[in-house]
Coordinates of C-alpha atoms and ligand atoms in Angstrom, one line a residue:
X1 CA 0.0 0.1 -0.1
X2 CA 1.4 3.4 -0.9
X3 CA 1.8 5.7 2.2
X4 CA 0.6 9.3 2.2
X5 CA 3.8 11.4 2.7
X6 CA 4.4 14.6 4.7
X7 CA 7.6 16.3 5.7
X8 CA 6.4 16.5 9.4
X9 CA 3.7 14.7 11.0
X10 CA 2.5 15.9 14.6
X11 CA 0.9 13.5 17.0
X12 CA -1.8 15.4 18.8
X13 CA -3.6 18.5 18.1
X14 CA -3.7 20.0 21.6
X15 CA -2.3 23.7 22.0
X16 CA 1.2 22.7 21.2
X17 CA 0.5 20.7 18.2
X18 CA -1.6 23.1 16.7
X19 CA 0.8 26.0 17.4
X20 CA 3.7 23.9 15.9
X21 CA 1.8 23.1 12.8
X22 CA 0.9 26.6 12.2
X23 CA 4.7 27.6 12.6
X24 CA 5.6 24.9 10.1
X25 CA 2.8 25.8 7.6
X26 CA 3.7 29.5 7.8
X27 CA 7.3 28.2 6.6
X28 CA 5.6 26.4 3.7
X29 CA 6.3 22.9 5.3
X30 CA 4.0 20.1 4.5
X31 CA 2.9 19.2 7.8
X32 CA -0.1 17.2 8.9
X33 CA -1.5 16.6 12.5
X34 CA -3.0 13.2 13.7
X35 CA -5.6 13.9 16.4
X36 CA -7.6 11.4 18.4
X37 CA -10.6 13.8 19.0
X38 CA -13.1 14.0 16.3
X39 CA -13.2 17.9 17.0
X40 CA -11.4 20.5 18.8
X41 CA -14.2 20.4 21.4
X42 CA -12.6 19.8 24.9
X43 CA -14.2 18.0 28.0
X44 CA -13.8 20.6 30.5
X45 CA -12.3 24.2 30.5
X46 CA -8.7 22.9 31.5
X47 CA -6.1 25.8 31.4
X48 CA -7.3 29.3 32.4
X49 CA -5.3 31.7 30.4
X50 CA -2.3 32.9 28.6
X51 CA 0.7 34.6 30.1
X52 CA 2.3 37.8 28.9
X53 CA 5.2 36.1 26.7
X54 CA 2.7 33.6 25.2
X55 CA 0.6 36.7 24.2
X56 CA 3.8 38.4 22.8
X57 CA 4.6 35.1 20.8
X58 CA 1.0 35.2 19.3
X59 CA 1.6 38.9 18.5
X60 CA 4.9 37.9 16.6
X61 CA 2.6 36.1 14.3
X62 CA -0.2 38.7 14.1
X63 CA -2.8 36.7 15.9
X64 CA -2.8 37.9 19.6
X65 CA -5.9 40.1 18.7
X66 CA -8.0 36.9 18.0
X67 CA -7.3 35.7 21.6
X68 CA -7.4 39.2 23.3
X69 CA -10.8 40.0 21.9
X70 CA -12.4 36.8 23.5
X71 CA -10.8 36.8 26.8
X72 CA -10.4 39.3 29.7
X73 CA -7.0 41.1 30.1
X74 CA -5.8 41.0 33.8
X75 CA -2.9 40.4 36.1
X76 CA -2.9 36.8 36.1
X77 CA 0.6 36.2 37.0
X78 CA 1.2 34.6 40.6
X79 CA 3.2 32.5 42.6
X80 CA 1.4 30.2 45.1
X81 CA -1.7 32.3 44.6
X82 CA 0.3 35.4 45.5
X83 CA -0.6 37.8 42.8
X84 CA 2.2 39.4 40.9
X85 CA 1.5 42.6 39.0
X86 CA 3.4 43.2 35.6
X87 CA 1.7 46.5 34.8
X88 CA 5.1 48.2 35.0
X89 CA 6.9 45.8 32.8
X90 CA 8.4 47.0 29.6
X91 CA 6.0 45.0 27.4
X92 CA 3.2 46.0 25.2
X93 CA 1.3 43.2 27.0
X94 CA 1.9 44.2 30.5
X95 CA -0.8 41.8 31.7
X96 CA -2.1 38.2 31.1
X97 CA -5.2 36.9 29.6
X98 CA -8.2 35.0 31.2
X99 CA -9.3 32.8 28.6
X100 CA -10.1 29.0 29.0
X101 CA -8.4 26.4 26.9
X102 CA -11.7 25.3 25.4
X103 CA -11.7 28.7 23.9
X104 CA -7.9 28.9 23.0
X105 CA -7.9 25.7 21.2
X106 CA -10.5 26.5 18.7
X107 CA -8.8 29.8 17.8
X108 CA -5.4 28.0 17.2
X109 CA -7.4 25.5 15.1
X110 CA -9.1 28.1 13.0
X111 CA -5.7 29.6 12.4
X112 CA -4.1 26.3 11.4
X113 CA -7.2 25.7 9.1
X114 CA -6.5 28.9 7.2
X115 CA -3.0 27.8 6.8
X116 CA -4.4 24.7 5.2
X117 CA -2.9 22.0 7.5
X118 CA -4.5 18.8 7.1
X119 CA -5.7 17.1 10.3
X120 CA -6.4 13.5 10.3
X121 CA -9.2 13.5 12.9
X122 CA -10.7 10.5 15.0
X123 CA -7.6 8.6 14.6
X124 CA -4.6 7.7 17.0
X125 CA -1.0 7.2 16.3
X126 CA -0.5 3.7 17.3
X127 CA 3.3 3.3 16.6
X128 CA 6.2 4.3 14.6
X129 CA 9.5 3.0 13.1
X130 CA 12.2 5.2 12.2
X131 CA 15.1 4.6 9.8
X132 CA 17.9 6.9 8.2
X133 CA 15.6 8.9 5.8
X134 CA 12.3 9.0 7.7
X135 CA 9.5 7.5 10.1
X136 CA 6.7 5.4 9.2
X137 CA 3.8 6.4 11.3
X138 CA 1.1 3.8 11.9
X139 CA -2.4 5.1 12.4
X140 CA -5.3 3.3 14.4
X141 CA -7.3 2.5 11.1
X142 CA -4.4 0.6 9.9
X143 CA -3.0 3.3 7.4
X144 CA 0.5 4.7 7.9
X145 CA 2.1 7.9 6.9
X146 CA 5.6 8.4 6.0
X147 CA 7.4 11.6 7.3
X148 CA 10.9 13.1 7.6
X149 CA 10.2 13.9 11.2
X150 CA 7.6 13.0 13.7
X151 CA 6.8 15.2 16.9
X152 CA 5.0 14.0 19.7
X153 CA 2.8 16.6 21.1
X154 CA 0.3 14.0 22.4
X155 CA 0.1 15.2 26.0
X156 CA 1.6 13.8 29.3
X157 CA 0.9 10.1 28.6
X158 CA 2.5 10.4 25.3
X159 CA 2.6 7.2 23.3
X160 CA 5.4 8.7 21.2
X161 CA 7.7 9.2 24.1
X162 CA 7.1 5.7 25.4
X163 CA 7.7 4.1 22.1
X164 CA 10.9 6.1 21.5
X165 CA 12.0 4.8 24.9
X166 CA 12.4 8.1 26.4
X167 CA 12.5 8.1 30.3
X168 CA 10.2 10.5 32.0
X169 CA 12.0 11.4 35.1
X170 CA 10.7 13.3 38.2
X171 CA 8.7 13.2 41.0
X172 CA 5.5 11.1 42.1
X173 CA 2.3 12.7 43.2
X174 CA 1.9 13.8 46.8
X175 CA -1.6 15.2 46.0
X176 CA -4.3 14.3 43.7
X177 CA -7.2 16.6 42.7
X178 CA -10.6 16.0 41.4
X179 CA -11.9 18.7 38.8
X180 CA -15.4 18.7 37.8
X181 CA -18.2 20.8 36.1
X182 CA -21.6 19.9 37.4
X183 CA -24.9 21.2 38.9
X184 CA -25.9 21.4 42.6
X185 CA -29.2 21.5 44.1
X186 CA -28.0 23.3 47.4
X187 CA -26.2 26.8 47.3
X188 CA -22.4 25.6 47.5
X189 CA -20.0 27.1 49.7
X190 CA -18.4 29.6 47.0
X191 CA -14.7 30.3 47.1
X192 CA -11.4 29.1 48.0
X193 CA -11.2 26.8 51.0
X194 CA -7.5 25.6 51.9
X195 CA -6.9 22.6 54.0
X196 CA -3.8 20.9 55.4
X197 CA -3.0 19.3 52.0
X198 CA -3.7 22.3 49.8
X199 CA -6.6 24.3 48.1
X200 CA -10.1 23.4 47.3
X201 CA -12.5 25.7 45.5
X202 CA -16.1 25.9 44.1
X203 CA -16.7 28.6 41.5
X204 CA -19.5 29.6 39.2
X205 CA -18.9 28.6 35.5
X206 CA -19.6 31.1 32.7
X207 CA -23.2 30.2 32.4
X208 CA -23.7 31.4 36.1
X209 CA -25.4 28.1 37.0
X210 CA -23.0 25.1 37.0
X211 CA -20.2 24.8 39.4
X212 CA -16.5 24.4 38.9
X213 CA -15.2 22.0 41.5
X214 CA -11.8 21.5 42.5
X215 CA -11.1 19.2 45.4
X216 CA -7.9 17.5 47.0
X217 CA -8.6 13.9 47.6
X218 CA -8.4 12.5 51.0
X219 CA -6.1 9.6 49.6
X220 CA -3.8 10.2 46.5
X221 CA -5.1 8.5 43.6
X222 CA -3.5 8.1 40.2
X223 CA -5.0 6.9 36.9
X224 CA -8.2 5.4 36.4
X225 CA -11.3 7.3 35.8
X226 CA -12.8 9.0 38.7
X227 CA -16.4 8.4 39.5
X228 CA -19.4 10.5 40.9
X229 CA -18.9 8.5 44.1
X230 CA -15.2 9.7 44.3
X231 CA -16.7 13.3 43.7
X232 CA -19.4 13.1 46.4
X233 CA -17.0 11.4 48.9
X234 CA -14.4 14.3 48.5
X235 CA -17.1 16.8 48.8
X236 CA -18.5 15.2 52.0
X237 CA -15.1 14.9 53.4
X238 CA -14.3 18.5 53.0
X239 CA -17.8 20.3 53.3
X240 CA -19.8 17.8 55.3
X241 CA -22.4 17.6 52.3
X242 CA -22.3 16.9 48.5
X243 CA -24.7 19.9 47.9
X244 CA -26.6 17.5 45.9
X245 CA -24.1 17.4 43.0
X246 CA -25.7 16.2 39.8
X247 CA -25.3 16.4 36.1
X248 CA -21.6 16.1 35.9
X249 CA -20.7 17.1 32.5
X250 CA -17.0 16.9 33.2
X251 CA -15.0 14.9 35.7
X252 CA -11.1 14.3 35.7
X253 CA -8.3 13.8 37.9
X254 CA -4.9 15.5 38.1
X255 CA -1.9 15.2 40.4
X256 CA 1.1 17.0 41.3
X257 CA 3.5 14.5 39.8
X258 CA 6.2 16.6 38.1
X259 CA 7.9 14.7 35.2
X260 CA 10.2 15.6 32.3
X261 CA 11.5 13.7 29.5
X262 CA 15.2 13.0 29.6
X263 CA 15.6 13.9 26.1
X264 CA 13.5 15.9 23.8
X265 CA 14.7 14.1 20.7
X266 CA 15.4 10.5 19.6
X267 CA 17.0 11.0 16.3
X268 CA 13.9 11.8 13.9
X269 CA 11.3 11.8 16.7
X270 CA 10.9 14.8 18.9
X271 CA 8.7 15.7 21.9
X272 CA 6.9 19.1 22.7
X273 CA 4.5 20.4 25.3
X274 CA 3.0 18.1 27.9
X275 CA 4.6 15.1 26.2
X276 CA 7.9 16.5 27.3
X277 CA 6.9 17.9 30.8
X278 CA 4.1 17.4 33.3
X279 CA 3.5 19.1 36.6
X280 CA 0.5 20.4 38.7
X281 CA -1.2 23.4 37.2
X282 CA 0.0 25.8 40.0
X283 CA 1.0 29.2 38.3
X284 CA -0.8 28.0 35.1
X285 CA 2.3 27.3 33.0
X286 CA 1.7 24.1 31.1
X287 CA -0.1 25.3 28.0
X288 CA 2.1 28.4 27.9
X289 CA 5.4 26.6 27.9
X290 CA 4.1 24.1 25.4
X291 CA 3.2 26.8 22.9
X292 CA 6.8 28.4 23.5
X293 CA 8.3 24.9 22.7
X294 CA 6.5 24.8 19.6
X295 CA 7.7 28.3 18.6
X296 CA 11.3 27.4 19.4
X297 CA 11.1 24.2 17.4
X298 CA 9.1 25.1 14.4
X299 CA 11.4 27.3 12.5
X300 CA 14.4 24.9 13.3
X301 CA 12.5 22.0 12.0
X302 CA 11.4 24.0 8.9
X303 CA 15.0 24.9 8.0
X304 CA 16.1 21.2 8.5
X305 CA 13.4 19.7 6.3
X306 CA 13.9 22.3 3.6
X307 CA 17.8 21.6 3.6
X308 CA 18.5 25.2 4.6
X309 CA 20.3 24.0 7.7
X310 CA 22.1 21.0 8.7
X311 CA 20.3 18.4 11.0
X312 CA 22.4 19.8 14.1
X313 CA 20.3 22.8 14.3
X314 CA 17.8 20.6 15.8
X315 CA 20.5 19.8 18.5
X316 CA 19.9 23.3 20.1
X317 CA 16.2 22.5 20.9
X318 CA 16.8 20.5 23.9
X319 CA 19.5 22.9 25.6
X320 CA 17.2 25.8 25.0
X321 CA 13.8 24.4 26.1
X322 CA 14.8 21.5 28.7
X323 CA 16.0 24.1 31.3
X324 CA 12.7 26.1 30.9
X325 CA 10.6 22.9 31.6
X326 CA 13.0 21.8 34.6
X327 CA 12.6 25.3 36.0
X328 CA 8.8 25.0 35.6
X329 CA 8.8 21.8 37.4
X330 CA 10.8 23.1 40.4
X331 CA 8.4 26.1 40.6
X332 CA 5.3 24.0 40.6
X333 CA 6.7 21.8 43.4
X334 CA 7.6 24.9 45.5
X335 CA 4.3 26.1 45.0
X336 CA 2.4 23.1 45.9
X337 CA 4.4 22.8 49.0
X338 CA 3.7 26.6 49.7
X339 CA -0.1 26.0 49.3
X340 CA -0.7 23.6 52.1
X341 CA -2.8 24.7 54.6
X342 CA -1.0 23.8 57.9
X343 CA 0.1 26.6 60.4
X344 CA 3.9 26.3 59.7
X345 CA 3.2 26.5 55.9
X346 CA 0.9 29.4 56.2
X347 CA 3.5 31.2 58.1
X348 CA 5.9 30.5 55.3
X349 CA 3.3 31.5 52.8
X350 CA 2.7 34.9 54.8
X351 CA 6.6 35.5 54.6
X352 CA 6.8 34.7 51.0
X353 CA 3.8 37.0 50.3
X354 CA 5.6 39.8 52.2
X355 CA 8.8 39.2 50.3
X356 CA 7.0 39.5 46.8
X357 CA 5.5 42.9 47.9
X358 CA 9.1 44.2 47.5
X359 CA 10.1 45.5 43.9
X360 CA 13.0 43.4 43.3
X361 CA 11.8 39.8 44.3
X362 CA 8.4 40.7 42.7
X363 CA 10.0 41.6 39.4
X364 CA 12.0 38.5 39.3
X365 CA 9.1 36.1 40.2
X366 CA 6.8 37.9 37.8
X367 CA 9.2 37.6 35.0
X368 CA 9.6 34.1 35.6
X369 CA 5.9 33.2 35.9
X370 CA 5.0 35.5 32.9
X371 CA 7.9 34.0 30.9
X372 CA 9.3 37.3 30.0
X373 CA 12.8 36.5 31.5
X374 CA 13.6 33.6 29.1
X375 CA 17.1 33.6 28.3
X376 CA 18.7 31.1 26.1
X377 CA 22.4 30.7 26.6
X378 CA 24.0 32.0 23.3
X379 CA 27.1 32.9 25.0
X380 CA 28.7 35.9 26.6
X381 CA 27.8 39.4 25.2
X382 CA 25.2 42.3 25.2
X383 CA 22.3 41.5 27.7
X384 CA 20.0 41.2 24.7
X385 CA 21.9 38.1 23.3
X386 CA 19.4 35.0 23.7
X387 CA 16.7 37.1 25.4
X388 CA 13.5 38.2 23.7
X389 CA 13.5 41.2 21.3
X390 CA 11.4 43.9 22.7
X391 CA 8.5 45.0 20.5
X392 CA 9.8 48.5 19.6
X393 CA 8.2 51.3 17.6
X394 CA 10.5 51.7 14.8
X395 CA 10.6 54.4 12.0
X396 CA 11.4 52.9 8.7
X397 CA 11.5 54.5 5.1
X398 CA 8.0 53.2 4.5
X399 CA 6.7 54.5 7.8
X400 CA 6.2 53.6 11.5
X401 CA 6.5 49.7 12.3
X402 CA 6.6 47.4 15.3
X403 CA 9.4 45.1 15.6
X404 CA 6.9 42.1 15.9
X405 CA 5.3 42.8 12.6
X406 CA 8.6 41.8 11.1
X407 CA 8.2 38.3 12.4
X408 CA 4.6 37.8 11.3
X409 CA 5.9 35.5 8.3
X410 CA 8.1 33.6 11.0
X411 CA 11.2 34.5 9.0
X412 CA 14.4 35.9 10.5
X413 CA 15.3 39.6 10.3
X414 CA 18.5 41.8 10.6
X415 CA 17.4 45.0 12.0
X416 CA 19.8 47.8 11.3
X417 CA 19.6 50.8 13.6
X418 CA 22.8 52.6 13.0
X419 CA 24.1 54.8 10.2
X420 CA 23.4 53.0 6.8
X421 CA 26.2 51.3 5.8
X422 CA 28.0 47.9 5.1
X423 CA 26.3 44.9 7.0
X424 CA 26.6 42.6 4.1
X425 CA 24.2 39.7 4.4
X426 CA 23.8 39.0 0.6
X427 CA 24.9 35.3 1.0
X428 CA 21.8 34.9 3.2
X429 CA 19.3 37.5 1.5
X430 CA 17.1 34.5 0.5
X431 CA 16.4 33.6 4.0
X432 CA 17.0 36.7 6.3
X433 CA 15.5 40.0 5.6
X434 CA 17.2 43.2 6.2
X435 CA 15.5 46.1 7.6
X436 CA 16.8 49.8 8.1
X437 CA 15.2 51.7 10.9
X438 CA 15.7 54.3 13.6
X439 CA 14.6 54.0 17.1
X440 CA 15.0 57.0 19.4
X441 CA 13.6 55.4 22.6
X442 CA 15.1 53.5 25.6
X443 CA 16.1 49.9 25.3
X444 CA 14.6 48.3 28.5
X445 CA 14.2 44.6 29.4
X446 CA 12.1 43.1 32.0
X447 CA 13.9 42.9 35.4
X448 CA 17.3 44.0 33.9
X449 CA 16.0 47.6 33.1
X450 CA 17.7 49.7 30.6
X451 CA 20.5 48.3 28.3
X452 CA 22.7 49.9 26.0
X453 CA 21.4 50.6 22.6
X454 CA 22.7 48.2 20.0
X455 CA 23.5 49.3 16.3
X456 CA 22.1 46.2 14.9
X457 CA 20.3 43.0 16.0
X458 CA 19.6 39.6 14.3
X459 CA 16.3 38.4 15.3
X460 CA 15.3 34.7 15.1
X461 CA 11.9 33.8 14.0
X462 CA 10.9 32.8 17.7
X463 CA 11.9 36.5 18.6
X464 CA 15.1 35.8 20.3
X465 CA 18.0 37.7 19.6
X466 CA 20.9 35.8 17.6
X467 CA 23.4 38.6 17.4
X468 CA 24.0 42.1 18.8
X469 CA 25.8 44.8 16.7
X470 CA 28.2 47.2 18.3
X471 CA 29.0 49.2 15.1
X472 CA 31.0 46.5 13.5
X473 CA 29.9 43.1 11.8
X474 CA 32.0 41.1 14.1
X475 CA 30.3 37.6 14.7
X476 CA 27.6 38.4 12.2
X477 CA 28.7 35.7 9.7
X478 CA 28.9 33.1 12.3
X479 CA 25.5 33.9 13.9
X480 CA 24.1 33.6 10.4
X481 CA 25.6 30.3 9.6
X482 CA 24.8 28.9 13.0
X483 CA 21.1 29.7 12.9
X484 CA 20.2 30.1 9.1
X485 CA 22.5 27.8 7.4
X486 CA 25.7 28.3 5.2
X487 CA 26.1 31.2 2.9
X488 CA 24.7 30.8 -0.8
X489 CA 27.5 30.9 -3.2
X490 CA 27.3 34.1 -5.4
Ligands
LIG1 C1 -7.1 21.6 35.8 C2 -5.9 21.9 34.9 C3 -5.8 23.3 34.8 C4 -4.8 23.7 34.0 N1 -4.5 25.1 34.0 C5 -3.4 25.6 33.2 C6 -3.3 27.1 33.1 O1 -4.0 27.9 33.8 N2 -2.3 27.6 32.2 C7 -1.6 26.7 31.7 O2 -0.6 27.0 30.8 N3 -1.7 25.4 31.5 C8 -2.5 24.8 32.4 N4 -2.9 23.5 32.4 C9 -2.1 22.6 31.7 C10 -2.7 22.5 30.0 O3 -3.9 22.1 30.2 C11 -1.9 21.5 29.5 O4 -0.4 21.8 29.8 C12 -1.7 21.8 27.8 O5 -3.0 21.1 27.5 C13 -0.6 20.9 27.1 O6 -1.0 20.9 25.7 P1 -0.5 19.9 24.8 O7 -1.0 20.3 23.3 O8 1.0 19.7 25.0 O9 -1.1 18.5 25.5 P2 -2.7 18.1 25.3 O10 -3.5 19.3 25.6 O11 -2.8 17.0 26.2 O12 -2.9 17.7 23.7 C14 -2.4 16.2 23.4 C15 -3.5 16.1 22.1 O13 -3.0 14.8 21.7 C16 -4.2 14.0 21.3 N5 -3.6 12.7 21.6 C17 -3.1 12.0 22.5 N6 -2.6 10.8 22.1 C18 -2.7 10.7 21.0 C19 -2.3 9.8 19.9 N7 -1.8 8.6 20.4 N8 -2.7 9.9 18.6 C20 -3.2 11.0 18.3 N9 -3.7 12.1 19.1 C21 -3.4 11.8 20.3 C22 -5.0 14.3 22.6 O14 -6.4 14.0 22.2 C23 -4.8 15.8 22.5 O15 -5.9 16.6 21.9 C24 -4.0 23.1 33.1 C25 -4.2 21.6 33.3 C26 -5.3 21.1 34.0 C27 -5.5 19.6 34.0

């Protein structure tokens, strides 16, 4: 039987898989998604929103407005439920967005559909076999696809990760939570109720009638589908009544287990999102870092499949993204510990709250939780190197322009800000655009504050700075070759 071919197959069309597909499609890669669900409809609401850096990343592709127009802009960053205000941060999006995952996914899916990415729906990837030139991807209907690369974006229980033999290392759960959406005949005890193990909460859902229930269970449970009896039992244990819970439209269990893939790549198979890292929802990080994994990987994979860059460009994915996942795991462990309601932990939480009212600690933690401090280690140099490029208001020959608009097509850009003159990128002109512009304002980075104005910056498609000019072109050719492939012969 002939196999349908794609350059890249993505297993899983959740937020990470959709974002990755969009990135690849923008760069004209033949990409397809295989997704178990028949539609994008999600059972339950799951993630509660987007942090600042994720909004920026979406803005870099010109799609942030689609999300902002459906959610509520607010200060969402927090640490162990201690609110961290970022309204004084130097970013256009000095806030987060309250918008639940069941709204986020359809917006991403619509974008991916505009980009004409095929989605094989209602099918599982059931296995794969890789060789020197590609991967055979088996589907649950007996068909198989052939791809140059397979990316597992198939969530925390990732089959791709397991079949690739990649270890999932970390911490077993200390807590399990039931999360439900249901009706109640009695008026529930609204709000958050901490107990010795952690927090519990009963909140009104959007329709104002149904209740979103979050309960930590008396005994840690893992796996297995929770039942209505489990929910009743947990409600009674905490509130002394089950409030007449009925008509449960969503019931699930999650834990505070924290695990991370030992490797994000096994030859032609890569992992991103929850497939690469799972942890408790404390701090609301999972969806956000999954989307950002996708934006880090997408352009690299596109350049490798098109032959623009050698395969070793993919070796930069893990060193850049694994530390981010590892940091999030630790942050969630710390927050889970801090949210226990016993007297000693409450005292610790009070101290931490006080500490975070001070400016310097607040800025550091807020930048971590909002993703604005991400710094890829690209070596010594100007503070901008490896950090996110700020969305400056530029003046160009054709009028005013924001930096992020330069990245809408997911292609790299050399931004020249000094005197017009020799920065010769002709051998990369087919890949890297050159923009001459002026910027008169201050260069300011979150936490670091003002930094020296560069004369030029080379910006990767993910918005991170790959080279900073100081009036000369020293290091520019190396940076161009490292990130965007060898020069084209004249
Ligand atoms: C209660 C709760 C609250 C949360 N709150 C937040 C929050 O506020 N902020 C935040 O950032 N994150 C939050 N998260 C985490 C967030 O939901 C996940 O991190 C996010 O969904 C991960 O996206 P993903 O695309 O990597 O994986 P998933 O969303 O798990 O998507 C994986 C996809 O792969 C499909 N799939 C699985 N196996 C296969 C297969 N073999 N073949 C084909 N398809 C397959 C699945 O159907 C699914 O669509 C929360 C999670 C929970 C449970």
